[in-house]
């Protein structure tokens, strides 16, 4: 999508209000012959916590560094409130970046770490003291103001780094793997605290992570990046999980079963896809062509598993009886406390992953490795992917 930057004469108030807060337009970054970021275009709205999610080496940190001014794009535009900031150095951008390592000054106290950026701006001492004290109160670190970073826990250091980034009141906050240095339990506890703090301050945020759970928990919108430095899909966490637009996104977010097959019927209200596993009845049309090769995706938690064959009463739509069902045997299982994950070997040789919530303390089904079972799913839970 082509985007025109604000003209030299400026735009009217209505146009500026309607424009996205941050726009990347066909941004490319090359290092020699290597393309790290390939034609990325996206929009971030004011107040968003926008997560760039992708595997290591996909270019997401490079993209973040370009937003911060630490790397220059090879081509493309970066528009902040309609203004192209590509040629602005980091210190002239209303942007602040919190690095994964936190980069705290070990010889300075917590208070002085938070005050550092304000002192460089030569603000009045009273204003610095007021802003630092308020920010330390917001991150609940007033009692630790005189401590040095090495005297703090990992979670406390993370809050100091966040306070230092927010105290300058940036228009855009950049977070590079913000919780990557924390252990799992502390990371889970800190995720919602960081989100609440960002919302309290009212800053727009772009964060980079390779942790799916972190992105799904913290972000209002997510951009999925491929290993080739391209944005494949942008959307709310639930939309990306439930309606991925390609097999890469479906497989990258969460866990998924993908069945290769061909379309045998495509009507406005349903499509039938034949795969080696079974015949699939999907409760919507795809406007495809007969015999078109497709993938059918279904999440493990949306699959039923039982020893008896499902009946019409088990399905969302009775017409699905005879579809969306396969027989097999339990090849492996893992008890994970809140859920049990079954790997079911089908007659065609495929393995189907089924996730079942442990809602009761004692499982009445008592399924074990080697048991013959039926696996089945609703047509409304299936997604058809063309690539």
Short mmCIF file of C-alpha atoms in Angstrom, two decimals:
data_model
loop_
_atom_site.label_atom_id
_atom_site.label_comp_id
_atom_site.label_asym_id
_atom_site.label_seq_id
_atom_site.Cartn_x
_atom_site.Cartn_y
_atom_site.Cartn_z
CA UNK A 1 0.00 0.00 0.00
CA UNK A 2 1.51 3.30 -1.07
CA UNK A 3 1.59 5.98 1.62
CA UNK A 4 2.38 9.62 0.97
CA UNK A 5 4.28 11.46 3.72
CA UNK A 6 2.96 14.72 5.10
CA UNK A 7 3.54 17.61 2.71
CA UNK A 8 5.80 20.50 3.55
CA UNK A 9 2.77 22.67 4.11
CA UNK A 10 1.24 20.23 6.59
CA UNK A 11 -2.04 18.34 6.60
CA UNK A 12 -5.34 19.37 8.12
CA UNK A 13 -6.28 18.26 11.67
CA UNK A 14 -8.84 15.75 10.40
CA UNK A 15 -6.29 14.07 8.11
CA UNK A 16 -3.71 13.84 10.87
CA UNK A 17 -6.25 12.41 13.31
CA UNK A 18 -7.21 9.71 10.84
CA UNK A 19 -3.65 8.77 9.93
CA UNK A 20 -1.94 5.84 11.68
CA UNK A 21 0.44 6.83 14.47
CA UNK A 22 3.34 4.88 12.95
CA UNK A 23 3.71 3.65 9.38
CA UNK A 24 6.41 1.59 7.74
CA UNK A 25 6.25 1.76 3.97
CA UNK A 26 8.17 -0.80 1.89
CA UNK A 27 11.10 -0.80 4.32
CA UNK A 28 14.13 -2.77 3.14
CA UNK A 29 17.43 -3.35 4.95
CA UNK A 30 20.38 -5.03 3.28
CA UNK A 31 23.74 -5.93 4.75
CA UNK A 32 25.85 -6.46 1.65
CA UNK A 33 24.08 -9.14 -0.38
CA UNK A 34 21.96 -10.27 2.57
CA UNK A 35 18.41 -8.93 2.82
CA UNK A 36 17.53 -8.75 6.52
CA UNK A 37 14.21 -6.90 6.13
CA UNK A 38 12.35 -7.29 2.86
CA UNK A 39 9.70 -4.75 1.89
CA UNK A 40 7.93 -4.43 5.25
CA UNK A 41 4.81 -2.26 5.30
CA UNK A 42 2.65 -2.01 8.40
CA UNK A 43 0.66 0.43 10.52
CA UNK A 44 0.69 0.88 14.28
CA UNK A 45 -2.17 2.76 15.90
CA UNK A 46 -1.86 5.20 18.78
CA UNK A 47 -1.96 3.34 22.10
CA UNK A 48 -1.11 -0.02 20.54
CA UNK A 49 1.26 -2.53 22.04
CA UNK A 50 2.41 -4.00 18.76
CA UNK A 51 4.54 -7.16 18.80
CA UNK A 52 6.90 -8.23 16.05
CA UNK A 53 6.98 -12.00 16.41
CA UNK A 54 9.23 -14.34 14.48
CA UNK A 55 12.10 -16.83 14.69
CA UNK A 56 15.64 -15.82 15.56
CA UNK A 57 17.39 -14.10 12.66
CA UNK A 58 14.18 -13.05 10.86
CA UNK A 59 15.03 -9.33 11.00
CA UNK A 60 12.69 -8.20 13.77
CA UNK A 61 15.45 -6.65 15.92
CA UNK A 62 16.90 -4.97 12.82
CA UNK A 63 13.47 -3.49 12.16
CA UNK A 64 13.27 -2.24 15.74
CA UNK A 65 16.73 -0.66 15.47
CA UNK A 66 15.61 1.17 12.33
CA UNK A 67 12.66 2.59 14.28
CA UNK A 68 15.08 3.76 16.96
CA UNK A 69 17.50 5.29 14.45
CA UNK A 70 20.36 2.89 15.17
CA UNK A 71 20.18 1.46 11.66
CA UNK A 72 19.25 3.26 8.44
CA UNK A 73 16.88 1.56 5.97
CA UNK A 74 18.30 0.73 2.56
CA UNK A 75 15.00 2.01 1.17
CA UNK A 76 11.48 2.81 2.32
CA UNK A 77 9.82 5.25 4.71
CA UNK A 78 9.24 5.34 8.46
CA UNK A 79 6.49 7.81 9.29
CA UNK A 80 5.76 8.88 12.86
CA UNK A 81 2.60 11.01 13.05
CA UNK A 82 2.93 11.58 9.32
CA UNK A 83 6.56 12.74 9.48
CA UNK A 84 9.32 10.74 7.82
CA UNK A 85 11.97 10.17 10.53
CA UNK A 86 14.37 8.02 8.50
CA UNK A 87 17.05 10.70 8.42
CA UNK A 88 16.70 11.77 12.06
CA UNK A 89 19.42 10.56 14.48
CA UNK A 90 18.28 8.66 17.60
CA UNK A 91 18.60 11.65 19.92
CA UNK A 92 16.25 13.74 17.75
CA UNK A 93 13.47 11.15 17.60
CA UNK A 94 10.64 11.12 20.17
CA UNK A 95 11.47 7.44 20.64
CA UNK A 96 13.10 5.50 23.45
CA UNK A 97 14.39 1.94 23.33
CA UNK A 98 14.78 -0.56 26.13
CA UNK A 99 17.40 -3.16 25.28
CA UNK A 100 17.27 -6.83 26.20
CA UNK A 101 20.37 -6.49 28.40
CA UNK A 102 18.72 -3.48 30.17
CA UNK A 103 22.08 -1.59 29.80
CA UNK A 104 21.89 -0.14 33.32
CA UNK A 105 24.91 1.81 34.58
CA UNK A 106 26.43 -0.41 37.31
CA UNK A 107 28.09 2.51 39.15
CA UNK A 108 24.88 4.54 39.41
CA UNK A 109 22.03 4.10 41.86
CA UNK A 110 18.53 3.20 40.72
CA UNK A 111 17.50 6.85 41.09
CA UNK A 112 20.44 8.11 39.06
CA UNK A 113 19.91 5.49 36.36
CA UNK A 114 16.35 6.69 35.87
CA UNK A 115 17.43 10.34 35.96
CA UNK A 116 20.30 9.91 33.50
CA UNK A 117 18.43 10.79 30.31
CA UNK A 118 16.70 13.77 31.88
CA UNK A 119 20.02 15.20 33.06
CA UNK A 120 21.42 14.91 29.55
CA UNK A 121 18.48 17.03 28.39
CA UNK A 122 19.52 19.61 31.01
CA UNK A 123 16.13 19.80 32.64
CA UNK A 124 15.74 21.71 35.89
CA UNK A 125 16.70 19.76 38.99
CA UNK A 126 13.24 20.11 40.52
CA UNK A 127 11.55 18.72 37.40
CA UNK A 128 14.01 15.82 37.23
CA UNK A 129 13.38 14.94 40.88
CA UNK A 130 9.62 15.14 40.45
CA UNK A 131 9.54 12.95 37.32
CA UNK A 132 11.98 10.35 38.68
CA UNK A 133 10.16 10.05 42.01
CA UNK A 134 6.81 9.63 40.28
CA UNK A 135 8.20 7.03 37.90
CA UNK A 136 9.82 5.03 40.70
CA UNK A 137 6.50 5.08 42.52
CA UNK A 138 4.75 3.84 39.40
CA UNK A 139 7.13 0.85 39.08
CA UNK A 140 7.04 0.35 42.89
CA UNK A 141 10.78 0.85 43.41
CA UNK A 142 10.83 3.88 45.74
CA UNK A 143 12.40 1.79 48.50
CA UNK A 144 15.22 0.74 46.18
CA UNK A 145 16.15 4.21 44.90
CA UNK A 146 19.63 4.21 46.51
CA UNK A 147 20.58 0.66 45.52
CA UNK A 148 22.92 -0.25 42.68
CA UNK A 149 21.72 -2.54 39.86
CA UNK A 150 23.70 -5.56 41.15
CA UNK A 151 21.73 -5.36 44.41
CA UNK A 152 18.42 -5.93 42.58
CA UNK A 153 16.69 -9.03 41.29
CA UNK A 154 16.23 -9.58 37.56
CA UNK A 155 12.64 -8.41 37.69
CA UNK A 156 13.59 -5.25 39.59
CA UNK A 157 16.35 -4.45 37.08
CA UNK A 158 13.81 -4.86 34.30
CA UNK A 159 11.51 -2.32 35.98
CA UNK A 160 14.38 0.15 36.40
CA UNK A 161 15.18 -0.12 32.68
CA UNK A 162 11.52 0.39 31.83
CA UNK A 163 11.27 3.38 34.16
CA UNK A 164 14.36 4.94 32.58
CA UNK A 165 12.78 4.51 29.13
CA UNK A 166 9.40 5.95 30.15
CA UNK A 167 10.55 8.87 32.29
CA UNK A 168 11.56 10.80 29.16
CA UNK A 169 7.93 10.58 28.00
CA UNK A 170 8.63 9.25 24.51
CA UNK A 171 5.89 9.12 21.90
CA UNK A 172 7.06 5.64 20.92
CA UNK A 173 8.58 3.00 23.20
CA UNK A 174 10.63 0.18 21.69
CA UNK A 175 11.15 -3.04 23.65
CA UNK A 176 13.72 -5.60 22.47
CA UNK A 177 12.94 -9.00 24.06
CA UNK A 178 11.87 -7.10 27.21
CA UNK A 179 11.45 -10.16 29.43
CA UNK A 180 14.01 -12.48 27.83
CA UNK A 181 16.43 -12.30 30.77
CA UNK A 182 13.84 -13.44 33.33
CA UNK A 183 13.02 -16.99 34.38
CA UNK A 184 9.70 -18.47 33.27
CA UNK A 185 7.66 -17.83 36.43
CA UNK A 186 8.92 -14.27 36.83
CA UNK A 187 8.38 -13.61 33.13
CA UNK A 188 4.75 -14.72 33.36
CA UNK A 189 4.15 -12.53 36.41
CA UNK A 190 5.87 -9.52 34.85
CA UNK A 191 4.05 -9.60 31.50
CA UNK A 192 0.80 -8.14 32.78
CA UNK A 193 2.64 -5.67 35.05
CA UNK A 194 4.49 -4.23 32.04
CA UNK A 195 1.28 -4.00 30.01
CA UNK A 196 -0.50 -2.18 32.85
CA UNK A 197 2.40 0.24 33.24
CA UNK A 198 2.52 1.04 29.51
CA UNK A 199 -1.23 1.69 29.51
CA UNK A 200 -0.92 3.92 32.59
CA UNK A 201 1.70 6.07 30.88
CA UNK A 202 -0.28 6.07 27.63
CA UNK A 203 2.67 5.41 25.35
CA UNK A 204 2.52 3.55 22.03
CA UNK A 205 4.81 0.54 22.06
CA UNK A 206 6.49 -1.73 19.53
CA UNK A 207 8.09 -4.82 21.02
CA UNK A 208 10.17 -7.63 19.57
CA UNK A 209 9.94 -11.19 20.82
CA UNK A 210 10.33 -14.76 19.67
CA UNK A 211 8.16 -15.96 22.57
CA UNK A 212 4.64 -16.68 21.29
CA UNK A 213 3.05 -16.68 24.73
CA UNK A 214 4.64 -13.34 25.56
CA UNK A 215 3.32 -11.78 22.35
CA UNK A 216 -0.17 -13.25 22.81
CA UNK A 217 -0.33 -12.05 26.43
CA UNK A 218 1.08 -8.55 26.05
CA UNK A 219 0.26 -7.32 22.55
CA UNK A 220 -2.93 -5.76 21.27
CA UNK A 221 -1.78 -6.56 17.71
CA UNK A 222 0.89 -8.86 16.33
CA UNK A 223 2.91 -8.91 13.12
CA UNK A 224 4.28 -12.33 12.16
CA UNK A 225 7.67 -12.20 10.40
CA UNK A 226 9.04 -14.99 8.24
CA UNK A 227 12.64 -16.17 8.23
CA UNK A 228 13.05 -14.12 5.02
CA UNK A 229 12.36 -10.81 6.77
CA UNK A 230 8.81 -10.35 5.50
CA UNK A 231 5.57 -9.61 7.35
CA UNK A 232 3.16 -12.46 6.65
CA UNK A 233 0.15 -11.45 8.74
CA UNK A 234 -0.90 -8.64 11.06
CA UNK A 235 -3.83 -8.87 13.43
CA UNK A 236 -5.12 -9.26 16.95
CA UNK A 237 -3.75 -12.30 18.82
CA UNK A 238 -7.05 -14.19 18.65
CA UNK A 239 -7.50 -13.50 14.94
CA UNK A 240 -4.02 -14.73 14.05
CA UNK A 241 -4.44 -17.87 16.15
CA UNK A 242 -7.93 -18.76 14.93
CA UNK A 243 -7.65 -17.59 11.29
CA UNK A 244 -4.02 -17.82 10.12
CA UNK A 245 -3.57 -16.83 6.49
CA UNK A 246 -0.91 -19.40 5.59
CA UNK A 247 0.65 -22.62 6.85
CA UNK A 248 3.74 -20.80 8.16
CA UNK A 249 1.67 -18.63 10.49
CA UNK A 250 -0.56 -21.56 11.53
CA UNK A 251 2.47 -23.67 12.39
CA UNK A 252 4.42 -20.86 14.07
CA UNK A 253 1.65 -19.73 16.42
CA UNK A 254 0.80 -22.46 18.89
CA UNK A 255 0.47 -26.06 17.79
CA UNK A 256 -1.50 -27.23 14.76
CA UNK A 257 -2.34 -30.33 12.76
CA UNK A 258 -2.00 -29.78 8.99
CA UNK A 259 -3.58 -32.22 6.52
CA UNK A 260 -2.68 -32.11 2.83
CA UNK A 261 -5.54 -32.75 0.45
CA UNK A 262 -7.64 -31.64 -2.51
CA UNK A 263 -10.98 -29.85 -2.81
CA UNK A 264 -13.78 -32.13 -3.99
CA UNK A 265 -16.71 -29.75 -3.41
CA UNK A 266 -16.88 -26.01 -2.80
CA UNK A 267 -20.26 -24.46 -2.01
CA UNK A 268 -21.09 -21.07 -0.43
CA UNK A 269 -21.81 -22.70 2.93
CA UNK A 270 -19.25 -25.52 2.96
CA UNK A 271 -16.25 -27.13 1.32
CA UNK A 272 -15.21 -30.78 1.28
CA UNK A 273 -11.54 -31.68 1.23
CA UNK A 274 -10.26 -35.23 0.85
CA UNK A 275 -7.00 -36.08 2.62
CA UNK A 276 -5.34 -39.41 3.41
CA UNK A 277 -6.58 -39.05 7.00
CA UNK A 278 -10.29 -38.58 6.24
CA UNK A 279 -12.87 -36.49 4.40
CA UNK A 280 -13.15 -33.00 5.86
CA UNK A 281 -16.39 -31.02 5.91
CA UNK A 282 -15.57 -27.33 6.49
CA UNK A 283 -18.46 -25.04 7.42
CA UNK A 284 -17.67 -22.28 4.93
CA UNK A 285 -16.79 -21.92 1.26
CA UNK A 286 -13.37 -20.86 -0.02
CA UNK A 287 -14.12 -19.82 -3.63
CA UNK A 288 -11.58 -22.32 -4.82
CA UNK A 289 -11.42 -24.59 -7.83
CA UNK A 290 -12.17 -28.33 -8.10
CA UNK A 291 -9.20 -30.55 -7.30
CA UNK A 292 -7.25 -27.58 -5.91
CA UNK A 293 -4.45 -28.59 -3.54
CA UNK A 294 -4.99 -27.18 -0.03
CA UNK A 295 -4.05 -27.69 3.60
CA UNK A 296 -6.65 -28.24 6.32
CA UNK A 297 -5.61 -26.92 9.73
CA UNK A 298 -7.07 -27.83 13.11
CA UNK A 299 -5.72 -26.98 16.56
CA UNK A 300 -5.05 -29.89 19.00
CA UNK A 301 -7.41 -28.50 21.67
CA UNK A 302 -10.31 -28.53 19.18
CA UNK A 303 -10.06 -32.28 18.55
CA UNK A 304 -12.17 -34.78 20.48
CA UNK A 305 -10.73 -38.15 21.45
CA UNK A 306 -12.67 -41.19 22.66
CA UNK A 307 -12.83 -44.94 22.24
CA UNK A 308 -16.40 -45.02 20.89
CA UNK A 309 -17.17 -43.70 17.43
CA UNK A 310 -18.72 -40.20 17.50
CA UNK A 311 -22.44 -39.86 16.79
CA UNK A 312 -24.39 -37.08 15.11
CA UNK A 313 -25.03 -35.60 18.56
CA UNK A 314 -21.29 -35.03 19.02
CA UNK A 315 -21.03 -32.69 16.06
CA UNK A 316 -21.89 -29.03 15.82
CA UNK A 317 -23.75 -29.83 12.60
CA UNK A 318 -25.30 -33.33 12.19
CA UNK A 319 -24.49 -33.30 8.45
CA UNK A 320 -20.84 -33.71 9.45
CA UNK A 321 -21.42 -37.31 10.58
CA UNK A 322 -19.15 -39.44 8.44
CA UNK A 323 -16.71 -36.56 7.97
CA UNK A 324 -14.02 -35.09 10.21
CA UNK A 325 -13.27 -38.37 11.96
CA UNK A 326 -10.43 -40.88 11.88
CA UNK A 327 -9.48 -44.04 13.75
CA UNK A 328 -6.09 -44.75 15.22
CA UNK A 329 -4.23 -45.73 18.34
CA UNK A 330 -2.44 -43.73 21.01
CA UNK A 331 1.23 -43.69 20.08
CA UNK A 332 2.37 -41.47 22.95
CA UNK A 333 0.96 -39.19 25.63
CA UNK A 334 2.24 -36.50 27.96
CA UNK A 335 0.55 -35.47 31.19
CA UNK A 336 1.23 -31.74 31.68
CA UNK A 337 -0.94 -31.05 34.73
CA UNK A 338 -3.57 -28.75 33.25
CA UNK A 339 -3.80 -30.84 30.08
CA UNK A 340 -2.85 -34.16 28.56
CA UNK A 341 -1.39 -34.24 25.06
CA UNK A 342 -2.01 -37.36 22.97
CA UNK A 343 -0.17 -38.35 19.79
CA UNK A 344 -2.52 -40.60 17.82
CA UNK A 345 -1.16 -42.76 15.01
CA UNK A 346 -3.67 -43.12 12.17
CA UNK A 347 -3.88 -46.01 9.71
CA UNK A 348 -2.48 -43.83 6.90
CA UNK A 349 0.69 -43.24 8.93
CA UNK A 350 -0.07 -39.69 10.05
CA UNK A 351 0.31 -38.56 13.65
CA UNK A 352 -2.46 -36.34 15.03
CA UNK A 353 -1.82 -34.24 18.11
CA UNK A 354 -4.76 -33.91 20.52
CA UNK A 355 -4.80 -31.68 23.60
CA UNK A 356 -7.37 -32.44 26.28
CA UNK A 357 -7.97 -30.28 29.36
CA UNK A 358 -7.78 -32.11 32.68
CA UNK A 359 -10.95 -30.61 34.09
CA UNK A 360 -11.36 -33.19 36.86
CA UNK A 361 -8.79 -34.51 39.29
CA UNK A 362 -9.32 -38.08 38.11
CA UNK A 363 -9.68 -38.87 34.41
CA UNK A 364 -12.68 -41.13 33.82
CA UNK A 365 -11.47 -42.13 30.34
CA UNK A 366 -8.16 -43.71 31.46
CA UNK A 367 -6.69 -43.66 27.96
CA UNK A 368 -3.27 -45.28 27.68
CA UNK A 369 -0.60 -45.85 25.05
CA UNK A 370 -1.77 -48.49 22.58
CA UNK A 371 -5.49 -47.88 23.08
CA UNK A 372 -7.64 -47.78 19.94
CA UNK A 373 -9.42 -44.41 19.68
CA UNK A 374 -11.44 -42.15 17.41
CA UNK A 375 -10.40 -38.55 16.87
CA UNK A 376 -12.93 -36.05 15.50
CA UNK A 377 -13.53 -32.33 15.12
CA UNK A 378 -16.15 -29.79 14.10
CA UNK A 379 -16.17 -28.31 10.63
CA UNK A 380 -16.47 -24.82 12.11
CA UNK A 381 -13.07 -25.28 13.78
CA UNK A 382 -11.23 -26.05 10.52
CA UNK A 383 -9.28 -23.55 8.45
CA UNK A 384 -8.44 -24.15 4.79
CA UNK A 385 -5.07 -22.79 3.67
CA UNK A 386 -3.88 -22.51 0.09
CA UNK A 387 -0.18 -22.20 0.93
#
